[in-house]
Amino acid sequence: MEQFVAWKAMMAANEPTTLWQQFYVLFYQAFIENDRWLQYLNGVVTTLYVTVLALILGVILGIIVAVIRTAHDQQRPGHRNPILGFVNGLLKIYVTVIRGTPMMVQLMIMGLVIFASSRNFVMVGALTLGINSGAYTAEIIRGGLMSVDHGQMEAGRSLGMNYTDTMRFVVVPQAIKAILPALGNEFIVLLKDTSLISVIGGKELLYAARSVASRNYEPMYPYLGAAIIYLLLVMLFTWLLGIFERRLRASDRR
Amino acid sequence: MKKILAMVLALALVLSVAAATAEYKTIEEGKFIYATSPDFPPFESTDDNDNVIGIEPDILAIICGNLGLTAEPYAIDFDSALVAPSAGKADAVVSGVTIKEERKSSMDFTIPYVTIVQGIVFKSGADITMENLGEKMIGAQSGTTGKDLAVDNFGEEHVTSYDKYSLAFQALQNGQVDCIIVDDMVGAAYVKQIPGLEMFQTDYTPENFAFGFAKGNTELLEAFNAELQKLIDDGTIEQIILKWNE
């Protein structure tokens, strides 16, 4: 602490300082002075909170959209269900609009127009990210469901299982394995996209780093710190997904 | 004859280049690049053609004209503008920058040219006073002295900061923040533009505005200071400020 004050004064007065002293001062003021690490910690908690909420919402939305759209696409020719067709049209619009507009624009519209009276910026951010992620997840899951051979469904049905059971016990387990890498990709993008909610006032990790950077007029350490934290979170995520994938593959070859 | 002409021409060319380069060291020769966040009327804002206009661009145009430089804005968010000179991306930050002790370690300030106080802008009729500020949600632009003051006095949980003041004022109109802490002259400009807003001045210490130069560019800084002093003495600055506050 005394070291920090003394060395900082030396740097402010343009006196010669060693590299170690500069590193110490900049690091100290970026993370330790006034308990600034707490700001980063709160930021990480918010980031994870938003990611988890958006993930759950995105997966639920994705599954619903994907199942309905697959059911529509895999109808027998000549036996089209009009209600299914209508819902499918709506869902197609949802996917098109969400995939066709930038995340940042969606956040601005949700934060400042649609939820103009809400002060819970974090929840608005999680909702926006969830809806956004849902569209991408839906297409990934749909791809997985469509990739399972038709014969699997036919075999299941011919053994006397109904549509839901065949889906649940035959098609979906095979689909999940196929889409896991793509899904992991989407989750990682989602985690990093949480940094965007700082534009509508969400106090996540980047918000904390910017706050500290503008206090010290020294951007390098706070931003590098934030980058390292994001990287660690993504690595943790990747590792967990890897374990999950290995578990699912355990019965592949015997 | 031709030879002499050629030699004279060559000499003239060399001299003219030397005259242009010898003057002041800037990032791009002949240009004075200034980092600014143009959402800060009347100090700087943008017109419909995306030109940066306002009090500070006007002052810069005069000074740079006298010094043989062309002023060129580098528009960016305020917190990034503040670190642009030390990062070597701009010759100076000119964005209504308050002279502050902490900032002196990353930039060299010119002499101050105007004094302001912090103001609080709120929706007309809202119950906002200096006394109950601590119970409200205060909006600000990140990196500003106003935000730092609010955080120091009322804590991080009572402050929401935005990239730009324009966004913060949007949030105020939406009711997402109760009030905004902003330099009084800027607050007054927004109050004039947006109906239904009011402002009062706080009793925090008045602040002096100056231009923040990249550290170590003493020649340019001194030349600027001399020019700035002239403009202050002959009342030009006052006129410019009056003109933009109309």
Coordinates of C-alpha atoms in Angstrom, one line a residue:
Chain A
M1 CA 0.0 0.0 0.0
E2 CA 2.7 2.5 1.0
Q3 CA 4.8 1.2 -1.9
F4 CA 1.8 1.9 -4.2
V5 CA 1.3 5.5 -3.1
A6 CA 5.0 6.3 -3.3
W7 CA 5.6 4.7 -6.7
K8 CA 2.4 6.2 -8.1
A9 CA 3.6 9.7 -7.0
M10 CA 6.9 9.0 -8.7
M11 CA 5.2 8.0 -12.0
A12 CA 2.9 11.1 -11.8
A13 CA 6.0 13.3 -11.4
N14 CA 7.7 11.7 -14.5
E15 CA 10.5 10.4 -12.3
P16 CA 12.3 7.3 -13.6
T17 CA 10.6 4.0 -12.5
T18 CA 11.4 0.4 -13.2
L19 CA 9.2 -1.8 -15.2
W20 CA 8.3 -3.7 -12.1
Q21 CA 7.2 -0.6 -10.3
Q22 CA 5.1 0.5 -13.3
F23 CA 3.5 -2.9 -13.4
Y24 CA 2.9 -3.0 -9.7
V25 CA 1.2 0.5 -9.7
L26 CA -1.0 -0.1 -12.7
F27 CA -2.0 -3.6 -11.6
Y28 CA -2.7 -2.4 -8.0
Q29 CA -4.8 0.5 -9.1
A30 CA -6.7 -1.6 -11.6
F31 CA -7.6 -4.5 -9.3
I32 CA -6.7 -3.9 -5.6
E33 CA -7.1 -0.2 -4.7
N34 CA -10.4 0.6 -3.1
D35 CA -11.3 -3.1 -3.4
R36 CA -11.9 -2.8 -7.1
W37 CA -11.7 -6.6 -7.5
L38 CA -15.2 -6.6 -6.0
Q39 CA -16.5 -4.7 -9.0
Y40 CA -15.1 -7.4 -11.3
L41 CA -16.5 -10.2 -9.1
N42 CA -20.0 -8.6 -9.2
G43 CA -19.6 -8.3 -12.9
V44 CA -18.7 -11.9 -13.3
V45 CA -21.7 -13.0 -11.2
T46 CA -24.0 -10.9 -13.3
T47 CA -22.4 -12.2 -16.5
L48 CA -22.9 -15.8 -15.4
Y49 CA -26.4 -15.1 -14.2
V50 CA -27.4 -13.5 -17.5
T51 CA -25.8 -16.4 -19.4
V52 CA -27.6 -19.1 -17.4
L53 CA -31.0 -17.4 -17.7
A54 CA -30.5 -16.7 -21.4
L55 CA -29.3 -20.3 -21.9
I56 CA -32.4 -21.8 -20.3
L57 CA -34.7 -19.5 -22.2
G58 CA -32.9 -20.1 -25.4
V59 CA -32.9 -23.9 -25.1
I60 CA -36.6 -24.0 -24.2
L61 CA -37.5 -21.7 -27.1
G62 CA -35.2 -23.6 -29.4
I63 CA -36.7 -27.0 -28.6
I64 CA -40.2 -25.8 -29.0
V65 CA -39.5 -24.0 -32.3
A66 CA -37.4 -26.9 -33.6
V67 CA -39.9 -29.6 -32.7
I68 CA -42.8 -27.8 -34.3
R69 CA -40.9 -26.9 -37.4
T70 CA -39.6 -30.5 -37.8
A71 CA -43.1 -31.9 -37.3
H72 CA -44.3 -29.6 -40.0
D73 CA -41.6 -30.4 -42.5
Q74 CA -41.8 -34.1 -42.0
Q75 CA -45.5 -34.5 -42.6
R76 CA -46.5 -37.0 -45.3
P77 CA -47.2 -35.3 -48.6
G78 CA -50.8 -34.6 -49.2
H79 CA -51.6 -34.7 -45.4
R80 CA -50.7 -31.1 -44.4
N81 CA -52.1 -29.8 -41.2
P82 CA -53.2 -26.2 -41.6
I83 CA -52.7 -25.2 -38.0
L84 CA -49.2 -26.6 -38.0
G85 CA -48.6 -24.7 -41.2
F86 CA -49.7 -21.4 -39.7
V87 CA -47.6 -21.8 -36.5
N88 CA -44.7 -22.8 -38.7
G89 CA -45.0 -19.6 -40.6
L90 CA -45.0 -17.5 -37.4
L91 CA -41.9 -19.3 -36.1
K92 CA -40.2 -18.8 -39.5
I93 CA -40.8 -15.1 -39.1
Y94 CA -39.3 -15.2 -35.6
V95 CA -36.2 -16.9 -36.7
T96 CA -35.8 -14.7 -39.7
V97 CA -36.2 -11.4 -37.8
I98 CA -33.9 -12.4 -34.9
R99 CA -31.2 -13.8 -37.1
G100 CA -31.5 -10.9 -39.5
T101 CA -30.9 -8.1 -37.0
P102 CA -27.7 -7.4 -35.0
M103 CA -27.7 -8.3 -31.3
M104 CA -26.8 -4.7 -30.4
V105 CA -29.9 -3.3 -32.2
Q106 CA -32.1 -5.8 -30.5
L107 CA -30.7 -4.8 -27.2
M108 CA -31.3 -1.1 -27.9
I109 CA -34.9 -1.8 -29.0
M110 CA -35.7 -4.0 -26.1
G111 CA -34.0 -1.8 -23.5
L112 CA -35.0 1.6 -24.7
V113 CA -38.3 1.1 -26.6
I114 CA -40.2 -2.1 -25.6
F115 CA -39.2 -2.3 -22.0
A116 CA -38.8 1.5 -21.8
S117 CA -40.1 1.6 -18.2
S118 CA -38.1 -1.2 -16.8
R119 CA -35.2 -0.6 -14.5
N120 CA -34.1 -4.2 -14.3
F121 CA -31.5 -3.9 -17.1
V122 CA -30.0 -7.2 -16.3
M123 CA -33.3 -9.1 -16.7
V124 CA -34.1 -7.2 -19.9
G125 CA -30.6 -8.1 -21.2
A126 CA -31.1 -11.8 -20.3
L127 CA -34.5 -11.9 -22.0
T128 CA -33.1 -10.3 -25.1
L129 CA -30.2 -12.7 -25.2
G130 CA -32.4 -15.6 -24.6
I131 CA -34.8 -14.7 -27.4
N132 CA -31.8 -14.2 -29.7
S133 CA -30.2 -17.4 -28.7
G134 CA -33.5 -19.3 -29.1
A135 CA -33.5 -18.6 -32.9
Y136 CA -30.1 -19.9 -33.4
T137 CA -30.5 -22.9 -31.1
A138 CA -33.8 -23.7 -32.9
E139 CA -32.0 -24.1 -36.2
I140 CA -29.2 -26.2 -34.7
I141 CA -31.7 -28.5 -33.0
R142 CA -33.8 -28.7 -36.2
G143 CA -30.7 -29.7 -38.1
G144 CA -30.1 -32.4 -35.6
L145 CA -33.6 -33.8 -35.7
M146 CA -33.7 -33.7 -39.5
S147 CA -30.3 -35.5 -39.7
V148 CA -31.7 -38.6 -38.0
D149 CA -32.6 -41.1 -40.7
H150 CA -36.3 -41.5 -41.6
G151 CA -36.0 -45.2 -41.1
Q152 CA -35.4 -44.7 -37.4
M153 CA -38.8 -43.1 -37.0
E154 CA -40.5 -45.7 -39.2
A155 CA -38.9 -48.5 -37.3
G156 CA -40.0 -47.0 -34.0
R157 CA -43.6 -46.6 -35.2
S158 CA -43.7 -50.0 -36.6
L159 CA -42.8 -51.5 -33.2
G160 CA -45.9 -49.9 -31.8
M161 CA -44.5 -46.8 -30.2
N162 CA -46.4 -43.6 -30.7
Y163 CA -44.9 -40.4 -32.2
T164 CA -43.9 -38.8 -28.9
D165 CA -42.2 -42.0 -27.6
T166 CA -40.3 -42.6 -30.8
M167 CA -39.1 -39.0 -30.7
R168 CA -38.1 -39.3 -27.0
F169 CA -36.4 -42.7 -27.0
V170 CA -35.1 -43.0 -30.6
V171 CA -34.7 -39.7 -32.5
V172 CA -33.8 -37.1 -29.9
P173 CA -31.0 -39.1 -28.2
Q174 CA -29.3 -39.5 -31.6
A175 CA -29.9 -35.9 -32.5
I176 CA -28.4 -34.5 -29.3
K177 CA -25.1 -36.2 -29.9
A178 CA -24.9 -34.8 -33.4
I179 CA -25.6 -31.2 -32.4
L180 CA -23.6 -31.0 -29.3
P181 CA -20.5 -29.3 -30.8
A182 CA -22.7 -26.7 -32.6
L183 CA -24.7 -26.1 -29.5
G184 CA -21.5 -25.6 -27.5
N185 CA -20.5 -23.0 -30.0
E186 CA -23.8 -21.2 -29.5
F187 CA -23.4 -21.2 -25.7
I188 CA -19.9 -19.7 -26.0
V189 CA -21.2 -16.9 -28.2
L190 CA -24.0 -16.3 -25.8
L191 CA -21.6 -16.0 -22.9
K192 CA -19.5 -13.4 -24.7
D193 CA -22.5 -11.5 -26.0
T194 CA -23.5 -10.7 -22.4
S195 CA -20.8 -8.0 -22.6
L196 CA -23.2 -6.1 -24.9
I197 CA -25.8 -5.5 -22.1
S198 CA -23.5 -2.7 -20.8
V199 CA -24.9 -0.5 -23.5
I200 CA -28.3 -0.5 -21.9
G201 CA -26.9 -0.1 -18.4
G202 CA -26.5 -3.7 -17.4
K203 CA -23.6 -3.9 -14.9
E204 CA -21.7 -7.0 -16.0
L205 CA -18.0 -7.7 -16.3
L206 CA -17.2 -5.2 -19.2
Y207 CA -19.1 -2.5 -17.4
A208 CA -16.9 -3.0 -14.3
A209 CA -13.7 -2.9 -16.4
R210 CA -14.8 0.3 -18.2
S211 CA -15.7 1.8 -14.9
V212 CA -12.3 1.1 -13.5
A213 CA -10.5 2.2 -16.7
S214 CA -12.3 5.5 -16.7
R215 CA -11.3 6.0 -13.0
N216 CA -7.6 5.5 -13.6
Y217 CA -7.4 6.7 -17.3
E218 CA -5.5 3.5 -17.9
P219 CA -7.3 1.1 -20.1
M220 CA -4.8 -1.7 -20.5
Y221 CA -5.0 -3.6 -17.2
P222 CA -8.8 -3.5 -16.7
Y223 CA -9.5 -4.6 -20.3
L224 CA -6.8 -7.3 -20.3
G225 CA -8.2 -8.5 -16.9
A226 CA -11.7 -8.7 -18.3
A227 CA -10.5 -10.5 -21.4
I228 CA -8.6 -13.1 -19.2
I229 CA -11.7 -13.6 -17.1
Y230 CA -13.9 -14.1 -20.2
L231 CA -11.3 -16.5 -21.6
L232 CA -11.3 -18.5 -18.3
L233 CA -15.1 -18.7 -18.2
V234 CA -15.2 -20.0 -21.8
M235 CA -12.5 -22.5 -21.1
L236 CA -14.4 -23.8 -18.1
F237 CA -17.5 -24.0 -20.3
T238 CA -15.7 -25.9 -23.0
W239 CA -14.2 -28.3 -20.5
L240 CA -17.7 -29.1 -19.0
L241 CA -19.1 -29.6 -22.5
G242 CA -16.2 -31.9 -23.3
I243 CA -17.0 -34.1 -20.3
F244 CA -20.7 -34.2 -21.3
E245 CA -19.8 -35.2 -24.8
R246 CA -17.5 -38.0 -23.7
R247 CA -20.2 -39.4 -21.4
L248 CA -22.6 -39.5 -24.3
R249 CA -20.0 -41.2 -26.5
A250 CA -19.2 -43.8 -23.9
S251 CA -21.5 -46.4 -25.5
D252 CA -20.6 -45.6 -29.1
R253 CA -18.2 -48.5 -29.7
R254 CA -18.4 -51.8 -28.0
Chain B
M1 CA 18.9 30.0 -67.1
K2 CA 16.9 26.7 -66.8
K3 CA 19.4 25.4 -64.3
I4 CA 19.1 28.4 -62.1
L5 CA 15.4 28.2 -62.3
A6 CA 15.4 24.6 -61.4
M7 CA 17.7 25.2 -58.5
V8 CA 15.6 28.0 -57.2
L9 CA 12.5 25.9 -57.5
A10 CA 14.2 23.0 -55.7
L11 CA 15.3 25.3 -52.9
A12 CA 11.9 26.7 -52.6
L13 CA 10.5 23.2 -52.3
V14 CA 13.0 22.2 -49.6
L15 CA 12.4 25.4 -47.7
S16 CA 8.6 25.1 -47.8
V17 CA 8.7 21.5 -46.6
A18 CA 11.1 22.5 -43.8
A19 CA 8.8 25.4 -42.9
A20 CA 5.8 23.0 -42.6
T21 CA 7.5 20.3 -40.6
A22 CA 9.6 22.4 -38.3
E23 CA 6.6 24.0 -36.6
Y24 CA 4.8 21.5 -34.3
K25 CA 5.0 17.7 -33.7
T26 CA 1.6 16.1 -34.2
I27 CA 0.6 12.6 -35.0
E28 CA -0.2 13.4 -38.6
E29 CA 1.7 16.2 -40.1
G30 CA -0.2 19.5 -40.4
K31 CA -3.2 18.0 -38.7
F32 CA -4.4 18.4 -35.1
I33 CA -6.4 15.3 -34.3
Y34 CA -8.6 15.7 -31.3
A35 CA -10.6 12.9 -29.5
T36 CA -14.1 14.0 -28.7
S37 CA -17.5 12.6 -27.7
P38 CA -19.9 14.7 -29.8
D39 CA -23.0 14.3 -27.6
F40 CA -22.2 17.2 -25.4
P41 CA -23.9 20.3 -26.6
P42 CA -23.1 23.2 -26.6
F43 CA -19.5 22.1 -26.3
E44 CA -19.6 19.6 -29.1
S45 CA -22.4 17.9 -31.0
T46 CA -22.8 16.8 -34.6
D47 CA -24.9 18.4 -37.4
D48 CA -26.8 16.5 -40.0
N49 CA -23.7 16.0 -42.1
D50 CA -21.9 14.4 -39.2
N51 CA -19.6 17.4 -38.8
V52 CA -18.6 18.1 -35.2
I53 CA -19.8 21.6 -34.2
G54 CA -19.9 23.6 -31.0
I55 CA -17.9 25.8 -28.7
E56 CA -14.8 23.7 -28.7
P57 CA -14.6 23.0 -32.4
D58 CA -15.0 26.8 -32.9
I59 CA -12.1 27.6 -30.5
L60 CA -10.0 24.9 -32.1
A61 CA -10.6 26.2 -35.6
I62 CA -9.3 29.7 -34.6
I63 CA -6.2 28.4 -32.7
C64 CA -5.3 25.7 -35.2
G65 CA -5.7 28.3 -38.0
N66 CA -3.2 30.6 -36.3
L67 CA -0.8 27.7 -35.8
G68 CA -1.0 26.4 -39.3
L69 CA -2.7 23.2 -38.4
T70 CA -6.0 21.6 -39.5
A71 CA -8.2 20.5 -36.7
E72 CA -9.7 17.0 -37.3
P73 CA -12.1 15.4 -34.9
Y74 CA -11.9 11.7 -33.8
A75 CA -15.4 11.0 -32.5
I76 CA -15.5 8.2 -29.9
D77 CA -17.2 7.5 -26.5
F78 CA -16.0 9.8 -23.7
D79 CA -14.2 7.2 -21.6
S80 CA -12.2 6.2 -24.7
A81 CA -11.6 9.8 -25.7
L82 CA -10.0 10.4 -22.3
V83 CA -7.3 7.8 -22.9
A84 CA -6.9 8.5 -26.7
P85 CA -3.9 11.0 -26.2
S86 CA -2.0 8.6 -24.0
A87 CA -2.7 5.8 -26.4
G88 CA -1.2 7.9 -29.2
K89 CA -4.5 7.9 -31.1
A90 CA -5.0 11.7 -30.8
D91 CA -3.0 14.8 -30.2
A92 CA -5.4 15.9 -27.5
V93 CA -8.8 15.2 -25.9
V94 CA -11.2 18.1 -26.5
S95 CA -14.5 17.1 -25.0
G96 CA -15.4 19.3 -22.1
V97 CA -12.6 17.8 -20.0
T98 CA -12.5 18.9 -16.4
I99 CA -9.0 19.6 -15.0
K100 CA -8.6 16.9 -12.3
E101 CA -5.6 15.9 -10.3
E102 CA -6.0 12.2 -11.2
R103 CA -6.1 13.0 -14.9
K104 CA -2.8 14.8 -14.8
S105 CA -0.8 11.6 -14.7
S106 CA -2.1 10.7 -18.2
M107 CA -2.4 14.1 -19.9
D108 CA -1.1 17.7 -19.9
F109 CA -3.7 20.3 -19.5
T110 CA -3.9 23.7 -21.2
I111 CA -5.0 26.7 -19.2
P112 CA -8.7 26.5 -18.2
Y113 CA -11.1 28.6 -20.4
V114 CA -14.5 28.1 -18.8
T115 CA -15.9 27.2 -15.4
I116 CA -19.0 25.1 -14.9
V117 CA -20.8 23.3 -12.0
Q118 CA -22.5 20.0 -12.0
G119 CA -26.3 20.2 -12.6
I120 CA -29.1 17.7 -12.0
V121 CA -31.6 17.3 -14.8
F122 CA -35.0 15.6 -14.0
K123 CA -38.5 15.3 -15.4
S124 CA -40.6 18.4 -14.5
G125 CA -42.7 17.7 -11.4
A126 CA -40.5 14.9 -10.1
D127 CA -39.5 15.2 -6.4
I128 CA -35.8 15.6 -6.8
T129 CA -33.7 17.8 -4.5
M130 CA -30.1 17.9 -3.4
E131 CA -31.2 16.2 -0.1
N132 CA -33.0 13.1 -1.5
L133 CA -30.5 12.4 -4.4
G134 CA -29.2 9.5 -2.4
E135 CA -32.5 7.6 -2.7
K136 CA -32.7 8.0 -6.5
M137 CA -31.3 6.3 -9.5
I138 CA -28.8 8.7 -11.1
G139 CA -27.9 8.5 -14.7
A140 CA -24.5 9.7 -16.1
Q141 CA -22.1 9.1 -18.9
S142 CA -19.3 6.8 -18.1
G143 CA -15.9 8.4 -17.4
T144 CA -17.4 11.8 -16.5
T145 CA -16.6 13.8 -13.3
G146 CA -20.4 13.8 -12.7
K147 CA -20.5 10.0 -12.6
D148 CA -17.5 9.8 -10.2
L149 CA -19.1 12.4 -7.9
A150 CA -22.4 10.4 -7.9
V151 CA -20.6 7.1 -7.2
D152 CA -18.4 8.6 -4.4
N153 CA -21.4 10.2 -2.7
F154 CA -24.2 7.7 -3.2
G155 CA -22.5 4.4 -4.1
E156 CA -22.4 2.3 -7.3
E157 CA -25.9 0.9 -6.8
H158 CA -27.4 4.4 -7.2
V159 CA -25.7 5.1 -10.5
T160 CA -26.3 3.8 -14.0
S161 CA -23.8 4.9 -16.6
Y162 CA -24.2 5.0 -20.3
D163 CA -21.8 5.2 -23.3
K164 CA -23.3 8.6 -24.3
Y165 CA -25.2 11.3 -22.7
S166 CA -27.8 11.1 -25.5
L167 CA -28.5 7.5 -24.3
A168 CA -28.7 8.6 -20.7
F169 CA -31.3 11.3 -21.6
Q170 CA -33.3 8.7 -23.5
A171 CA -33.3 6.6 -20.3
L172 CA -34.4 9.6 -18.3
Q173 CA -37.4 10.2 -20.6
N174 CA -38.3 6.6 -20.4
G175 CA -38.2 6.8 -16.6
Q176 CA -35.3 4.2 -16.3
V177 CA -33.3 6.7 -14.3
D178 CA -34.7 9.4 -12.0
C179 CA -32.3 12.2 -12.8
I180 CA -29.0 12.8 -14.6
I181 CA -25.9 14.4 -13.3
V182 CA -24.3 16.5 -16.0
D183 CA -22.3 19.8 -16.4
D184 CA -24.8 22.6 -16.1
M185 CA -24.2 24.2 -19.5
V186 CA -24.7 20.8 -21.2
G187 CA -27.7 20.0 -19.0
A188 CA -29.3 23.4 -20.0
A189 CA -28.7 22.6 -23.7
Y190 CA -30.5 19.2 -23.3
V191 CA -33.3 20.8 -21.3
K192 CA -33.8 23.3 -24.1
Q193 CA -34.0 20.5 -26.7
I194 CA -36.2 18.0 -24.8
P195 CA -39.5 19.3 -23.5
G196 CA -40.6 18.5 -20.0
L197 CA -37.2 18.5 -18.3
E198 CA -35.9 20.8 -15.6
M199 CA -32.5 21.4 -14.1
F200 CA -31.0 22.7 -10.9
Q201 CA -27.3 23.4 -10.1
T202 CA -25.6 21.3 -7.4
D203 CA -23.4 22.8 -4.7
Y204 CA -20.4 20.6 -5.6
T205 CA -17.1 22.4 -6.3
P206 CA -17.1 24.2 -9.7
E207 CA -14.9 22.6 -12.3
N208 CA -12.6 24.1 -14.9
F209 CA -12.6 22.9 -18.5
A210 CA -9.4 22.7 -20.5
F211 CA -7.9 20.6 -23.4
G212 CA -5.9 17.6 -22.4
F213 CA -2.8 17.0 -24.5
A214 CA -0.7 13.9 -24.9
K215 CA 2.0 14.0 -22.3
G216 CA 5.3 15.6 -23.3
N217 CA 4.2 17.6 -26.3
T218 CA 5.4 20.8 -24.6
E219 CA 5.9 23.0 -27.7
L220 CA 2.4 22.5 -29.0
L221 CA 1.0 22.9 -25.6
E222 CA 2.7 26.2 -25.0
A223 CA 1.7 27.5 -28.4
F224 CA -1.9 26.5 -27.6
N225 CA -1.8 28.1 -24.2
A226 CA -0.5 31.4 -25.7
E227 CA -3.2 31.4 -28.3
L228 CA -5.9 30.4 -25.8
Q229 CA -4.9 33.2 -23.5
K230 CA -5.2 35.7 -26.3
L231 CA -8.7 34.5 -27.1
I232 CA -9.7 34.7 -23.4
D233 CA -8.3 38.2 -23.1
D234 CA -9.9 39.7 -26.1
G235 CA -13.3 38.2 -25.2
T236 CA -13.5 35.8 -28.2
I237 CA -14.1 32.8 -26.0
E238 CA -16.9 34.5 -24.2
Q239 CA -18.6 35.5 -27.5
I240 CA -18.3 31.9 -28.8
I241 CA -19.9 30.5 -25.6
L242 CA -22.7 33.1 -25.7
K243 CA -23.3 32.3 -29.3
W244 CA -23.8 28.6 -28.6
N245 CA -25.8 29.1 -25.5
E246 CA -28.5 31.2 -27.4

